[in-house]
């Protein structure tokens, strides 16, 4: 009886993989052929209109994030002070309580504090998306899937492997990396004041962080796509051609250090940032990458279309903001698809695939790839 059960499970898994492989072939992708970039690209010069469009999107992302951050901070401060009678500077008061409870030892704050904050943020947000993938609930949100029909539901074996590997990266790779960064911060010198930095200085730092992450992530990510490195390191991350949120740091440990954590902490290290600023920046960076890998293009969220297309096609859309992809011509195929039309923040509840369908009213496939 056990043999029969195993056989049935094996046949079910085989059918699932065969169906998924057929889906990717229809999309114009052979999952077994890509083994890394083999030749240097010869990109066509970016058109001025494309460059302006990309810069507008990048500025919109940075600007809208800043506005929301300012509004949220001011709103929370006002209401908490008004209704709960908080006195003085609310955020400074909260930071004082953290220092009073856990002490002001920079090692503990930069290593264990950063680990706890990043771990809690990652799994709080990631498990919400994962619940949607496992249960297919609420069904309304399936309309926002970027690659409909995939991970419905997600394969249990792949999910367990992903969860275990992500925890390995967070604990056995992330903590030692934080220790190294702590000593680098000590060598460079950093803001150790018990006073929080001014709000305007934090905004300036965030602009620098975003630009540094874009440059560092683009070139390190593209390096790991080189044919000599891809099969040894980055191929693991691309096991998920239709990613789910928690696959964001499902990666080889070396890649996790050089291409995931390194670009995020490069800006704070250069500026010698306050540990509270680092916690806030790491939290926002994690939420961003969780959204980019979620497989859902939800309304009022930054568009994950570009990175999802990267997982589908492998050698497109290496960056975060898209500026370097445009300059290097590594988003040319992406721009020729309907996915690019959907690559914007949706300010209505209409799903992107319904607002920008793959088919014309005459039921003909639009020239280019179906998404």
Coordinates of C-alpha atoms in Angstrom, one line a residue:
X1 CA 0.0 0.0 0.0
X2 CA 2.9 2.4 0.8
X3 CA 4.4 1.7 -2.6
X4 CA 1.2 2.6 -4.3
X5 CA 0.9 5.8 -2.3
X6 CA 4.5 6.8 -3.2
X7 CA 3.8 6.0 -6.8
X8 CA 0.7 8.1 -6.9
X9 CA 2.5 11.0 -5.3
X10 CA 5.3 10.7 -7.7
X11 CA 2.9 10.7 -10.7
X12 CA 1.1 13.8 -9.3
X13 CA 4.4 15.6 -8.9
X14 CA 5.5 14.6 -12.4
X15 CA 2.2 15.9 -13.9
X16 CA 2.6 19.1 -12.0
X17 CA 6.1 19.7 -13.2
X18 CA 5.1 18.7 -16.8
X19 CA 2.2 21.2 -16.7
X20 CA 4.5 23.9 -15.4
X21 CA 7.2 23.2 -18.0
X22 CA 4.5 23.3 -20.7
X23 CA 3.4 26.7 -19.4
X24 CA 6.9 28.1 -19.6
X25 CA 7.3 26.7 -23.2
X26 CA 4.1 28.5 -24.2
X27 CA 5.6 31.7 -22.7
X28 CA 8.6 31.2 -24.9
X29 CA 11.0 30.0 -22.2
X30 CA 12.8 26.6 -22.0
X31 CA 13.7 26.2 -18.3
X32 CA 16.6 23.8 -19.1
X33 CA 18.4 25.8 -21.8
X34 CA 19.5 29.0 -20.0
X35 CA 23.0 28.5 -18.3
X36 CA 24.0 32.1 -17.9
X37 CA 25.0 34.9 -20.1
X38 CA 27.7 33.8 -22.6
X39 CA 28.5 36.9 -24.7
X40 CA 28.7 40.6 -24.1
X41 CA 25.6 42.5 -25.0
X42 CA 25.6 45.0 -27.8
X43 CA 22.7 47.2 -26.6
X44 CA 21.1 49.7 -28.9
X45 CA 21.3 53.3 -27.6
X46 CA 18.4 54.1 -25.4
X47 CA 15.9 56.5 -26.8
X48 CA 15.5 59.8 -25.1
X49 CA 11.8 59.1 -24.5
X50 CA 12.5 55.8 -22.9
X51 CA 15.2 57.4 -20.7
X52 CA 12.8 60.1 -19.6
X53 CA 10.1 57.6 -18.9
X54 CA 12.4 55.4 -16.8
X55 CA 13.7 58.4 -14.8
X56 CA 10.1 59.5 -14.2
X57 CA 9.3 56.1 -12.8
X58 CA 12.4 56.0 -10.6
X59 CA 11.7 59.5 -9.3
X60 CA 8.0 58.5 -8.7
X61 CA 9.1 55.5 -6.6
X62 CA 11.5 57.5 -4.6
X63 CA 9.2 60.5 -4.3
X64 CA 6.0 58.6 -3.4
X65 CA 7.9 56.5 -0.8
X66 CA 9.2 59.8 0.7
X67 CA 5.8 61.4 0.8
X68 CA 4.1 58.3 2.3
X69 CA 6.9 58.1 4.8
X70 CA 6.6 61.8 5.8
X71 CA 2.8 61.6 6.0
X72 CA 2.9 58.4 8.0
X73 CA 5.4 59.7 10.4
X74 CA 3.6 63.0 10.9
X75 CA 0.2 61.3 11.2
X76 CA 1.4 58.6 13.6
X77 CA 3.2 61.2 15.7
X78 CA 0.1 63.5 15.8
X79 CA -2.5 60.9 16.7
X80 CA -0.3 59.1 19.2
X81 CA 0.5 62.3 21.0
X82 CA -3.1 63.5 20.8
X83 CA -4.9 60.4 21.9
X84 CA -2.4 58.7 24.2
X85 CA -0.8 61.9 25.6
X86 CA 2.7 61.1 24.6
X87 CA 5.0 64.0 25.5
X88 CA 7.9 65.4 23.7
X89 CA 9.2 63.8 20.5
X90 CA 7.4 60.5 20.2
X91 CA 10.0 58.7 18.1
X92 CA 12.9 59.8 20.3
X93 CA 10.8 58.6 23.3
X94 CA 10.4 55.1 21.7
X95 CA 14.1 54.9 21.0
X96 CA 15.0 55.9 24.5
X97 CA 12.8 53.0 25.7
X98 CA 14.7 50.6 23.4
X99 CA 18.0 51.8 24.8
X100 CA 16.8 51.6 28.4
X101 CA 15.5 48.0 27.8
X102 CA 18.4 46.6 25.8
X103 CA 21.2 48.9 26.5
X104 CA 23.3 51.1 24.2
X105 CA 26.0 48.6 23.3
X106 CA 26.6 49.1 19.6
X107 CA 27.5 45.4 19.1
X108 CA 24.2 44.2 20.4
X109 CA 22.2 46.9 18.5
X110 CA 24.0 46.5 15.2
X111 CA 24.2 42.7 15.2
X112 CA 21.4 41.2 17.2
X113 CA 19.1 44.2 16.8
X114 CA 19.5 44.2 13.0
X115 CA 19.0 40.5 12.9
X116 CA 15.8 40.5 15.0
X117 CA 14.3 43.5 13.1
X118 CA 15.1 42.0 9.6
X119 CA 13.8 38.5 10.7
X120 CA 10.5 39.8 12.1
X121 CA 9.8 42.0 9.1
X122 CA 10.7 39.3 6.5
X123 CA 8.5 36.6 8.0
X124 CA 5.6 38.9 9.0
X125 CA 5.2 40.2 5.4
X126 CA 6.4 37.0 3.7
X127 CA 4.0 34.7 5.5
X128 CA 1.0 36.9 4.5
X129 CA 1.9 36.3 0.9
X130 CA 2.7 32.6 1.6
X131 CA -0.7 32.1 3.2
X132 CA -2.3 33.4 0.0
X133 CA -0.2 31.0 -2.1
X134 CA -1.0 28.0 0.0
X135 CA -4.7 28.5 0.5
X136 CA -5.6 30.5 -2.7
X137 CA -7.5 32.7 -0.4
X138 CA -8.9 35.3 -0.7
X139 CA -9.8 34.2 -4.3
X140 CA -10.3 37.8 -5.3
X141 CA -6.5 38.4 -5.2
X142 CA -5.9 35.6 -7.7
X143 CA -6.9 38.2 -10.3
X144 CA -3.7 40.1 -9.5
X145 CA -1.4 37.2 -10.3
X146 CA 1.4 38.2 -12.7
X147 CA 1.8 34.6 -14.0
X148 CA -1.7 33.1 -13.6
X149 CA -1.9 29.3 -13.2
X150 CA 1.5 29.0 -11.5
X151 CA 1.9 28.2 -7.8
X152 CA -1.8 27.5 -7.5
X153 CA -1.1 26.1 -5.0
X154 CA 2.6 26.2 -4.4
X155 CA 4.4 22.8 -4.3
X156 CA 4.8 21.7 -0.6
X157 CA 8.3 20.2 -1.2
X158 CA 9.7 23.3 -2.8
X159 CA 8.1 25.5 -0.2
X160 CA 9.7 23.6 2.7
X161 CA 13.1 23.6 1.0
X162 CA 12.8 27.4 0.5
X163 CA 11.8 28.1 4.1
X164 CA 14.7 26.0 5.5
X165 CA 17.2 27.6 3.2
X166 CA 16.0 31.1 3.9
X167 CA 16.3 30.5 7.6
X168 CA 19.8 29.2 7.1
X169 CA 20.8 32.3 5.2
X170 CA 19.3 34.6 7.8
X171 CA 20.9 32.8 10.8
X172 CA 24.1 31.2 9.7
X173 CA 25.0 33.8 7.0
X174 CA 23.2 36.9 8.1
X175 CA 24.4 37.0 11.7
X176 CA 28.1 36.6 10.9
X177 CA 27.7 39.2 8.1
X178 CA 26.3 41.6 10.7
X179 CA 29.3 41.0 13.0
X180 CA 31.7 41.8 10.1
X181 CA 29.7 44.9 9.3
X182 CA 29.8 46.0 13.0
X183 CA 33.5 46.1 12.9
X184 CA 33.6 47.8 9.6
X185 CA 31.3 50.5 11.1
X186 CA 33.7 50.9 14.0
X187 CA 36.6 51.3 11.6
X188 CA 34.7 53.8 9.5
X189 CA 33.1 55.6 12.4
X190 CA 29.3 55.9 12.7
X191 CA 26.6 57.9 14.6
X192 CA 26.5 56.4 18.1
X193 CA 24.5 59.2 19.6
X194 CA 21.5 58.3 21.8
X195 CA 19.7 61.1 19.9
X196 CA 18.0 60.1 16.7
X197 CA 19.2 61.8 13.5
X198 CA 17.0 64.6 12.1
X199 CA 14.2 63.6 9.8
X200 CA 15.6 65.6 6.9
X201 CA 19.0 63.9 7.3
X202 CA 17.3 60.5 7.2
X203 CA 15.6 61.4 4.0
X204 CA 18.9 62.5 2.4
X205 CA 20.5 59.2 3.5
X206 CA 17.6 57.2 2.0
X207 CA 18.2 58.9 -1.4
X208 CA 21.9 57.9 -1.2
X209 CA 21.0 54.3 0.0
X210 CA 18.6 53.8 -3.0
X211 CA 21.2 55.0 -5.5
X212 CA 24.0 52.9 -4.0
X213 CA 21.8 49.8 -3.9
X214 CA 20.7 50.2 -7.5
X215 CA 24.4 50.4 -8.7
X216 CA 25.7 47.6 -6.4
X217 CA 22.8 45.3 -7.0
X218 CA 22.6 45.7 -10.8
X219 CA 26.3 44.9 -11.4
X220 CA 26.6 42.2 -8.7
X221 CA 23.4 40.6 -10.0
X222 CA 24.5 40.7 -13.6
X223 CA 27.9 39.3 -12.6
X224 CA 26.2 36.2 -11.1
X225 CA 24.5 35.7 -14.5
X226 CA 27.9 35.2 -16.1
X227 CA 28.0 31.6 -17.5
X228 CA 31.1 30.8 -15.3
X229 CA 29.2 31.8 -12.1
X230 CA 25.5 31.2 -12.9
X231 CA 25.4 27.4 -12.6
X232 CA 27.4 27.4 -9.4
X233 CA 25.6 30.2 -7.5
X234 CA 22.7 32.1 -9.1
X235 CA 20.9 29.1 -10.7
X236 CA 19.6 28.2 -7.3
X237 CA 17.6 31.4 -7.0
X238 CA 16.2 30.8 -10.5
X239 CA 14.7 27.5 -9.6
X240 CA 11.6 29.6 -9.1
X241 CA 10.6 31.0 -12.5
X242 CA 7.4 32.1 -11.0
X243 CA 8.6 33.4 -7.7
X244 CA 6.8 33.7 -4.4
X245 CA 7.5 36.3 -1.8
X246 CA 9.8 34.4 0.5
X247 CA 12.1 33.3 -2.3
X248 CA 13.5 36.8 -2.1
X249 CA 16.6 35.5 -0.3
X250 CA 16.4 31.9 -1.4
X251 CA 20.0 32.0 -2.7
X252 CA 23.5 30.6 -2.5
X253 CA 25.2 32.0 0.7
X254 CA 27.9 33.7 -1.3
X255 CA 25.3 35.4 -3.5
X256 CA 23.3 36.3 -0.4
X257 CA 26.3 38.1 1.0
X258 CA 27.5 39.9 -2.2
X259 CA 24.3 40.6 -4.0
X260 CA 21.6 40.7 -1.4
X261 CA 23.0 42.1 1.9
X262 CA 26.0 43.9 0.5
X263 CA 24.2 46.4 -1.7
X264 CA 21.7 47.2 1.1
X265 CA 24.3 48.0 3.7
X266 CA 26.8 49.7 1.4
X267 CA 25.1 53.1 1.7
X268 CA 24.8 53.1 5.5
X269 CA 28.5 52.0 5.7
X270 CA 29.6 54.8 3.5
X271 CA 27.6 57.4 5.4
X272 CA 28.3 56.0 8.9
X273 CA 24.5 55.9 9.6
X274 CA 22.8 55.7 12.9
X275 CA 21.6 52.1 13.8
X276 CA 18.0 53.2 13.9
X277 CA 18.3 54.5 10.4
X278 CA 19.8 51.2 9.4
X279 CA 16.9 49.3 10.9
X280 CA 14.4 51.4 9.1
X281 CA 16.2 51.1 5.7
X282 CA 16.7 47.3 6.0
X283 CA 13.0 47.0 6.8
X284 CA 11.9 49.0 3.7
X285 CA 14.5 47.1 1.5
X286 CA 13.1 43.8 2.7
X287 CA 9.5 44.8 2.1
X288 CA 10.5 46.0 -1.4
X289 CA 12.1 42.7 -2.4
X290 CA 9.3 40.6 -0.8
X291 CA 6.9 42.6 -3.0
X292 CA 9.1 42.2 -6.1
X293 CA 9.2 38.4 -5.7
X294 CA 5.5 38.0 -4.6
X295 CA 4.0 37.2 -7.9
X296 CA 1.2 39.6 -7.3
X297 CA 0.8 43.1 -8.8
X298 CA -1.5 44.6 -6.2
X299 CA -3.1 48.0 -6.4
X300 CA -1.2 50.9 -4.7
X301 CA 2.0 48.8 -4.4
X302 CA 5.1 49.4 -6.5
X303 CA 5.1 47.3 -9.6
X304 CA 6.9 43.9 -9.4
X305 CA 6.5 43.3 -13.2
X306 CA 10.1 43.9 -14.1
X307 CA 11.7 41.5 -11.6
X308 CA 9.0 38.9 -12.2
X309 CA 9.9 39.1 -15.9
X310 CA 13.5 38.6 -15.0
X311 CA 12.6 35.3 -13.3
X312 CA 10.7 34.3 -16.4
X313 CA 13.2 35.3 -19.0
X314 CA 16.5 35.1 -16.9
X315 CA 18.6 37.7 -18.8
X316 CA 16.3 40.8 -18.6
X317 CA 15.7 43.4 -15.9
X318 CA 18.7 43.0 -13.6
X319 CA 18.2 46.2 -11.6
X320 CA 15.8 47.7 -9.1
X321 CA 14.8 51.0 -10.5
X322 CA 15.4 50.2 -14.2
X323 CA 17.7 53.1 -15.0
X324 CA 20.8 50.9 -15.5
X325 CA 18.8 48.3 -17.4
X326 CA 17.8 51.0 -19.9
X327 CA 21.3 52.4 -20.2
X328 CA 22.8 48.9 -20.7
X329 CA 20.0 47.6 -23.0
X330 CA 19.1 44.8 -20.6
X331 CA 15.4 45.5 -20.7
X332 CA 14.8 45.6 -24.5
X333 CA 12.7 42.4 -24.6
X334 CA 10.7 43.5 -21.5
X335 CA 9.8 46.8 -23.2
X336 CA 8.5 44.9 -26.2
X337 CA 5.9 43.1 -24.1
X338 CA 2.6 43.9 -22.5
X339 CA 4.3 43.4 -19.1
X340 CA 6.0 46.7 -19.6
X341 CA 2.6 48.4 -20.1
X342 CA 1.6 47.0 -16.8
X343 CA 4.8 48.1 -15.1
X344 CA 3.4 51.0 -13.1
X345 CA 1.7 51.5 -9.7
X346 CA -2.0 50.7 -10.2
X347 CA -4.0 53.5 -8.6
X348 CA -7.3 51.6 -9.1
X349 CA -8.7 48.2 -8.1
X350 CA -8.7 47.0 -11.7
X351 CA -6.1 44.1 -12.1
X352 CA -3.2 45.0 -14.4
X353 CA -3.9 42.0 -16.7
X354 CA -7.5 43.2 -17.2
X355 CA -6.4 46.9 -17.7
X356 CA -3.7 45.9 -20.1
X357 CA -4.8 42.5 -21.6
X358 CA -2.5 40.2 -23.7
X359 CA -5.0 40.1 -26.5
X360 CA -6.5 42.7 -28.7
X361 CA -10.3 43.1 -29.0
X362 CA -10.0 41.0 -32.2
X363 CA -8.6 38.1 -30.1
X364 CA -5.2 38.2 -31.8
X365 CA -2.0 37.9 -29.8
X366 CA -0.3 41.3 -29.5
X367 CA 3.1 41.3 -31.2
X368 CA 5.7 40.2 -28.8
X369 CA 5.7 37.8 -25.9
X370 CA 2.6 36.9 -23.9
X371 CA 3.1 37.5 -20.2

